[in-house]
Amino acid sequence: MSKLSSTCISRVAQIKGHLASSAVRGGATVGNPLILYDIKSKGPPGGMACLMFGRLGKYHLRTFVLNYKQIPYKTVWVSYPDIEPTLKSLGFGPSSVSRSGKEWFTLPVISDPSPELGGEPTLVVDSQVIAEYLDSKYPQRPLLPEGTKAFQAMFIKWTQTNFLPHSIQLVIPQVPAMLDDPGAEYFIRTREKMFGKRLTEMCIGEERATSLAALEKELATLDGHISRNGGGDFLMGSTPSYADIILCSFFMWMKRVPTTRDPGFETVFDVIKGWHGGRWERLHLWSQQFTEEK
């Protein structure tokens, strides 16, 4: 894969640092679609077995966003161990750096074609930055309705601090079975190092019951907040937004990974879908119209 020009790389840095408010629209068309780089899994490209798992466990967040906004795109599949070399070959530095100095190279990445003949594509990394970029260039069906960016940011923070710690414990140990062989080996090695224990020993027995109870408590709080809208299952009542897409992407992730640790249930989502009057199942059913991979 050839290295992109320094001009294109500087444009990436600009978008990631502070999204430009340019009035120029994106150039994606059916004949010249946007390119999405995403994580390869078992099964044929685009098939039901191609299950994508981002660093935070968001299943198909990028596919969901592109389908929701009805933007023409195609997907390039990248196996877990190839993510870092692929992004480096495109000219990217790390997506983030941990406090310990660990560099993370993560997907998704999008390449948005220029609307100008012969123009360079714009590359954008990070799911939230991609959402803001797409809203600026493809304003139809906004992900971040006017005046809601602070609300969306606070909800994302809630998912990271309140929702994810419990859902990750419940789902992560069973993800390797869904990945291609190189991806599974890489996933097991890096996650066991991250969590400090074997995945086969993670979140079983009493520890699992505790995680489920904690997740139910967090979702009960969220259900109470949504109920204050007086109608509708979305966080903004009857108006879907990026916050709902994020929540539904986690539900998709929990739905696609089979569980062998919850007797009587096929997936972790099957355990929780009936909680709180079935709100989470209704949101999941709404999301299904946007899950087709291209």
CSV table of C-alpha atoms in Angstrom, one decimal:
chain,number,residue,atom,x,y,z
A,1,MET,CA,0.0,0.0,0.0
A,2,SER,CA,1.6,3.2,-1.1
A,3,LYS,CA,2.4,6.0,1.4
A,4,LEU,CA,0.1,9.1,1.1
A,5,SER,CA,1.5,12.5,0.5
A,6,SER,CA,2.5,14.9,3.3
A,7,THR,CA,-0.4,17.2,2.2
A,8,CYS,CA,-2.9,14.5,2.9
A,9,ILE,CA,-1.3,13.6,6.2
A,10,SER,CA,-1.4,17.2,7.4
A,11,ARG,CA,-5.1,17.3,6.5
A,12,VAL,CA,-5.6,14.2,8.7
A,13,ALA,CA,-3.9,15.9,11.7
A,14,GLN,CA,-6.0,19.0,11.2
A,15,ILE,CA,-9.2,17.0,11.2
A,16,LYS,CA,-8.2,15.0,14.3
A,17,GLY,CA,-7.1,18.1,16.2
A,18,HIS,CA,-9.9,20.4,15.5
A,19,LEU,CA,-12.5,19.6,12.9
A,20,ALA,CA,-12.6,22.3,10.2
A,21,SER,CA,-15.9,24.0,9.5
A,22,SER,CA,-15.4,23.9,5.7
A,23,ALA,CA,-18.5,24.2,3.6
A,24,VAL,CA,-17.0,21.8,1.0
A,25,ARG,CA,-19.1,18.6,0.8
A,26,GLY,CA,-17.7,15.1,0.7
A,27,GLY,CA,-17.1,13.4,-2.6
A,28,ALA,CA,-18.4,9.9,-2.1
A,29,THR,CA,-20.7,8.6,-4.9
A,30,VAL,CA,-21.8,5.1,-5.9
A,31,GLY,CA,-19.1,5.1,-8.6
A,32,ASN,CA,-16.4,6.5,-6.3
A,33,PRO,CA,-17.4,5.5,-2.8
A,34,LEU,CA,-15.8,6.3,0.5
A,35,ILE,CA,-13.4,3.6,1.7
A,36,LEU,CA,-13.8,2.1,5.2
A,37,TYR,CA,-10.9,0.2,6.7
A,38,ASP,CA,-12.3,-2.3,9.2
A,39,ILE,CA,-11.3,-5.4,11.2
A,40,LYS,CA,-11.3,-8.8,9.4
A,41,SER,CA,-13.0,-11.8,11.0
A,42,LYS,CA,-14.1,-15.3,10.1
A,43,GLY,CA,-16.2,-15.9,7.1
A,44,PRO,CA,-16.4,-14.2,3.6
A,45,PRO,CA,-16.0,-10.4,3.4
A,46,GLY,CA,-19.4,-8.9,4.0
A,47,GLY,CA,-20.9,-12.2,5.3
A,48,MET,CA,-22.8,-12.6,8.6
A,49,ALA,CA,-19.7,-14.1,10.1
A,50,CYS,CA,-17.7,-11.0,9.5
A,51,LEU,CA,-18.0,-9.6,13.0
A,52,MET,CA,-16.0,-6.5,13.7
A,53,PHE,CA,-14.7,-5.7,17.2
A,54,GLY,CA,-13.2,-2.2,17.9
A,55,ARG,CA,-10.9,-1.4,20.7
A,56,LEU,CA,-13.8,-0.4,23.0
A,57,GLY,CA,-16.0,-3.3,21.8
A,58,LYS,CA,-18.2,-1.3,19.5
A,59,TYR,CA,-19.6,-3.7,16.9
A,60,HIS,CA,-20.1,-2.1,13.5
A,61,LEU,CA,-20.3,1.5,14.8
A,62,ARG,CA,-18.7,2.7,11.6
A,63,THR,CA,-20.9,0.6,9.3
A,64,PHE,CA,-23.9,1.6,11.3
A,65,VAL,CA,-23.0,5.3,10.9
A,66,LEU,CA,-22.4,5.1,7.2
A,67,ASN,CA,-25.6,3.2,6.5
A,68,TYR,CA,-27.6,5.5,8.7
A,69,LYS,CA,-26.4,8.5,6.8
A,70,GLN,CA,-26.8,6.7,3.5
A,71,ILE,CA,-23.2,7.4,2.3
A,72,PRO,CA,-21.9,5.2,-0.5
A,73,TYR,CA,-18.9,3.2,0.7
A,74,LYS,CA,-16.9,0.0,0.4
A,75,THR,CA,-14.9,-1.9,3.1
A,76,VAL,CA,-11.3,-3.0,3.1
A,77,TRP,CA,-10.8,-5.8,5.7
A,78,VAL,CA,-7.7,-5.8,7.9
A,79,SER,CA,-6.7,-8.6,10.3
A,80,TYR,CA,-5.9,-7.5,13.9
A,81,PRO,CA,-2.1,-8.1,13.6
A,82,ASP,CA,-2.0,-6.1,10.3
A,83,ILE,CA,-3.7,-3.0,11.7
A,84,GLU,CA,-0.5,-1.3,12.9
A,85,PRO,CA,1.6,-1.9,9.8
A,86,THR,CA,-1.3,-1.0,7.5
A,87,LEU,CA,-1.9,2.3,9.2
A,88,LYS,CA,1.8,3.0,9.2
A,89,SER,CA,2.0,2.3,5.5
A,90,LEU,CA,-0.8,4.9,5.0
A,91,GLY,CA,1.3,7.4,6.9
A,92,PHE,CA,-0.4,7.4,10.2
A,93,GLY,CA,1.1,7.7,13.7
A,94,PRO,CA,-0.7,6.0,16.6
A,95,SER,CA,-4.4,6.6,17.2
A,96,SER,CA,-3.6,7.1,20.9
A,97,VAL,CA,-0.8,6.6,23.5
A,98,SER,CA,-1.5,5.2,26.9
A,99,ARG,CA,-0.1,6.6,30.2
A,100,SER,CA,2.5,3.8,30.1
A,101,GLY,CA,3.7,4.9,26.6
A,102,LYS,CA,1.9,2.1,24.8
A,103,GLU,CA,1.0,3.2,21.2
A,104,TRP,CA,-2.4,2.1,19.9
A,105,PHE,CA,-3.1,1.8,16.2
A,106,THR,CA,-6.8,1.3,15.8
A,107,LEU,CA,-9.5,1.0,13.2
A,108,PRO,CA,-11.8,2.4,11.9
A,109,VAL,CA,-10.2,4.6,9.3
A,110,ILE,CA,-12.1,6.2,6.4
A,111,SER,CA,-10.8,7.6,3.2
A,112,ASP,CA,-13.3,10.1,1.8
A,113,PRO,CA,-12.8,10.9,-1.9
A,114,SER,CA,-12.3,14.5,-3.0
A,115,PRO,CA,-15.2,16.1,-4.8
A,116,GLU,CA,-12.6,17.7,-7.0
A,117,LEU,CA,-11.3,15.8,-10.1
A,118,GLY,CA,-7.9,14.5,-9.3
A,119,GLY,CA,-8.1,15.8,-5.7
A,120,GLU,CA,-6.6,13.8,-2.8
A,121,PRO,CA,-8.8,11.8,-0.4
A,122,THR,CA,-9.3,12.9,3.2
A,123,LEU,CA,-8.4,10.3,5.8
A,124,VAL,CA,-10.1,10.4,9.2
A,125,VAL,CA,-9.5,8.2,12.2
A,126,ASP,CA,-11.4,7.6,15.5
A,127,SER,CA,-15.1,6.9,15.6
A,128,GLN,CA,-16.2,10.1,17.1
A,129,VAL,CA,-14.1,12.3,14.9
A,130,ILE,CA,-15.4,10.3,11.9
A,131,ALA,CA,-19.0,11.1,13.1
A,132,GLU,CA,-18.3,14.8,13.3
A,133,TYR,CA,-16.5,14.8,10.0
A,134,LEU,CA,-19.3,13.0,8.2
A,135,ASP,CA,-21.9,15.4,9.7
A,136,SER,CA,-19.9,18.3,8.3
A,137,LYS,CA,-19.5,16.9,4.8
A,138,TYR,CA,-22.7,14.9,4.5
A,139,PRO,CA,-25.3,16.8,6.5
A,140,GLN,CA,-28.3,14.6,5.7
A,141,ARG,CA,-29.6,12.7,8.7
A,142,PRO,CA,-27.3,14.4,11.3
A,143,LEU,CA,-25.6,12.2,13.9
A,144,LEU,CA,-25.0,15.2,16.2
A,145,PRO,CA,-28.1,17.5,16.1
A,146,GLU,CA,-27.5,21.2,16.6
A,147,GLY,CA,-26.6,22.0,20.2
A,148,THR,CA,-26.1,18.4,21.4
A,149,LYS,CA,-22.3,17.9,21.1
A,150,ALA,CA,-21.9,18.3,24.9
A,151,PHE,CA,-24.7,15.9,25.6
A,152,GLN,CA,-23.2,13.3,23.1
A,153,ALA,CA,-19.7,13.7,24.7
A,154,MET,CA,-21.1,13.2,28.2
A,155,PHE,CA,-23.0,10.0,27.1
A,156,ILE,CA,-19.8,8.6,25.5
A,157,LYS,CA,-18.0,9.3,28.8
A,158,TRP,CA,-20.8,7.4,30.6
A,159,THR,CA,-20.4,4.4,28.3
A,160,GLN,CA,-16.6,4.4,29.0
A,161,THR,CA,-16.9,4.7,32.8
A,162,ASN,CA,-20.2,3.0,33.7
A,163,PHE,CA,-21.3,0.7,30.9
A,164,LEU,CA,-18.1,-0.7,29.3
A,165,PRO,CA,-16.3,-2.0,32.4
A,166,HIS,CA,-19.1,-4.5,33.0
A,167,SER,CA,-20.0,-5.4,29.4
A,168,ILE,CA,-16.4,-6.0,28.5
A,169,GLN,CA,-15.9,-8.4,31.4
A,170,LEU,CA,-19.0,-10.4,30.2
A,171,VAL,CA,-18.2,-10.5,26.4
A,172,ILE,CA,-14.4,-10.2,25.8
A,173,PRO,CA,-13.4,-13.8,26.9
A,174,GLN,CA,-15.6,-15.2,24.1
A,175,VAL,CA,-14.6,-12.9,21.3
A,176,PRO,CA,-11.6,-15.0,19.9
A,177,ALA,CA,-14.0,-17.7,18.7
A,178,MET,CA,-15.4,-15.2,16.2
A,179,LEU,CA,-12.1,-13.9,14.8
A,180,ASP,CA,-9.9,-15.2,12.0
A,181,ASP,CA,-7.0,-17.3,13.2
A,182,PRO,CA,-4.3,-14.5,13.2
A,183,GLY,CA,-6.8,-12.1,14.7
A,184,ALA,CA,-7.7,-14.6,17.5
A,185,GLU,CA,-4.1,-15.3,18.4
A,186,TYR,CA,-3.3,-11.6,18.5
A,187,PHE,CA,-6.5,-10.8,20.5
A,188,ILE,CA,-5.8,-13.5,23.1
A,189,ARG,CA,-2.2,-12.5,23.6
A,190,THR,CA,-2.8,-8.8,23.9
A,191,ARG,CA,-6.0,-9.0,26.0
A,192,GLU,CA,-4.5,-11.5,28.4
A,193,LYS,CA,-1.6,-9.1,28.9
A,194,MET,CA,-4.0,-6.2,29.3
A,195,PHE,CA,-6.2,-7.9,31.9
A,196,GLY,CA,-3.5,-9.9,33.6
A,197,LYS,CA,-5.3,-13.2,33.4
A,198,ARG,CA,-6.2,-15.9,31.0
A,199,LEU,CA,-9.4,-15.2,29.1
A,200,THR,CA,-10.7,-18.7,30.0
A,201,GLU,CA,-10.5,-17.7,33.7
A,202,MET,CA,-12.1,-14.2,33.3
A,203,CYS,CA,-15.6,-13.4,34.6
A,204,ILE,CA,-16.9,-16.8,35.6
A,205,GLY,CA,-19.0,-17.9,38.5
A,206,GLU,CA,-19.7,-15.3,41.2
A,207,GLU,CA,-17.6,-12.7,39.3
A,208,ARG,CA,-20.0,-13.0,36.4
A,209,ALA,CA,-23.1,-12.7,38.5
A,210,THR,CA,-21.6,-9.5,40.0
A,211,SER,CA,-20.8,-8.1,36.6
A,212,LEU,CA,-24.4,-8.8,35.4
A,213,ALA,CA,-25.9,-7.2,38.5
A,214,ALA,CA,-23.7,-4.1,38.0
A,215,LEU,CA,-24.7,-3.8,34.3
A,216,GLU,CA,-28.4,-4.1,35.2
A,217,LYS,CA,-28.0,-1.3,37.7
A,218,GLU,CA,-26.3,1.0,35.2
A,219,LEU,CA,-28.9,0.3,32.5
A,220,ALA,CA,-31.7,0.8,35.1
A,221,THR,CA,-30.4,4.3,35.7
A,222,LEU,CA,-30.2,5.0,32.0
A,223,ASP,CA,-33.8,3.7,31.5
A,224,GLY,CA,-35.0,6.1,34.2
A,225,HIS,CA,-33.4,9.1,32.4
A,226,ILE,CA,-34.9,8.1,29.1
A,227,SER,CA,-38.3,7.6,30.7
A,228,ARG,CA,-38.3,11.3,31.7
A,229,ASN,CA,-38.7,12.2,28.0
A,230,GLY,CA,-42.3,11.1,28.2
A,231,GLY,CA,-42.1,8.8,25.2
A,232,GLY,CA,-39.8,7.1,22.7
A,233,ASP,CA,-36.8,4.8,23.3
A,234,PHE,CA,-34.1,7.1,22.1
A,235,LEU,CA,-32.0,9.3,24.4
A,236,MET,CA,-33.6,12.3,22.8
A,237,GLY,CA,-37.1,10.8,22.9
A,238,SER,CA,-38.3,10.3,19.3
A,239,THR,CA,-35.1,11.6,17.7
A,240,PRO,CA,-32.2,9.2,17.1
A,241,SER,CA,-28.7,10.5,17.5
A,242,TYR,CA,-25.0,9.4,17.7
A,243,ALA,CA,-25.6,8.4,21.4
A,244,ASP,CA,-28.3,5.9,20.4
A,245,ILE,CA,-26.0,4.5,17.6
A,246,ILE,CA,-23.2,4.0,20.1
A,247,LEU,CA,-25.5,2.2,22.6
A,248,CYS,CA,-27.0,0.0,19.8
A,249,SER,CA,-23.5,-0.8,18.5
A,250,PHE,CA,-22.6,-2.2,21.9
A,251,PHE,CA,-25.8,-4.2,21.9
A,252,MET,CA,-25.0,-5.6,18.5
A,253,TRP,CA,-21.6,-6.6,19.8
A,254,MET,CA,-23.1,-8.4,22.8
A,255,LYS,CA,-25.7,-10.0,20.4
A,256,ARG,CA,-23.1,-11.4,17.9
A,257,VAL,CA,-20.8,-13.1,20.4
A,258,PRO,CA,-22.2,-16.5,21.6
A,259,THR,CA,-22.0,-17.2,25.3
A,260,THR,CA,-21.1,-20.5,26.9
A,261,ARG,CA,-21.2,-19.0,30.4
A,262,ASP,CA,-24.9,-18.0,30.7
A,263,PRO,CA,-27.0,-21.2,30.8
A,264,GLY,CA,-30.3,-20.9,28.9
A,265,PHE,CA,-29.1,-18.0,26.8
A,266,GLU,CA,-27.3,-17.9,23.4
A,267,THR,CA,-25.7,-14.4,23.9
A,268,VAL,CA,-25.1,-11.9,26.7
A,269,PHE,CA,-27.6,-9.6,24.9
A,270,ASP,CA,-30.3,-12.3,25.3
A,271,VAL,CA,-29.7,-12.0,29.0
A,272,ILE,CA,-30.4,-8.3,29.1
A,273,LYS,CA,-32.8,-7.6,26.3
A,274,GLY,CA,-35.9,-8.1,28.4
A,275,TRP,CA,-34.7,-5.8,31.2
A,276,HIS,CA,-36.6,-2.5,31.8
A,277,GLY,CA,-39.7,-3.2,29.9
A,278,GLY,CA,-37.9,-4.5,26.8
A,279,ARG,CA,-36.4,-1.1,25.9
A,280,TRP,CA,-33.0,-2.5,24.9
A,281,GLU,CA,-34.6,-5.1,22.6
A,282,ARG,CA,-36.7,-2.4,20.9
A,283,LEU,CA,-33.6,-0.3,20.3
A,284,HIS,CA,-31.7,-3.3,19.0
A,285,LEU,CA,-34.5,-4.1,16.5
A,286,TRP,CA,-34.5,-0.5,15.3
A,287,SER,CA,-30.8,-0.8,14.7
A,288,GLN,CA,-31.0,-3.9,12.4
A,289,GLN,CA,-31.9,-1.9,9.4
A,290,PHE,CA,-28.5,-0.2,9.4
A,291,THR,CA,-26.2,-3.3,9.8
A,292,GLU,CA,-25.6,-4.5,6.3
A,293,GLU,CA,-21.9,-4.5,5.4
A,294,LYS,CA,-20.7,-3.2,2.0
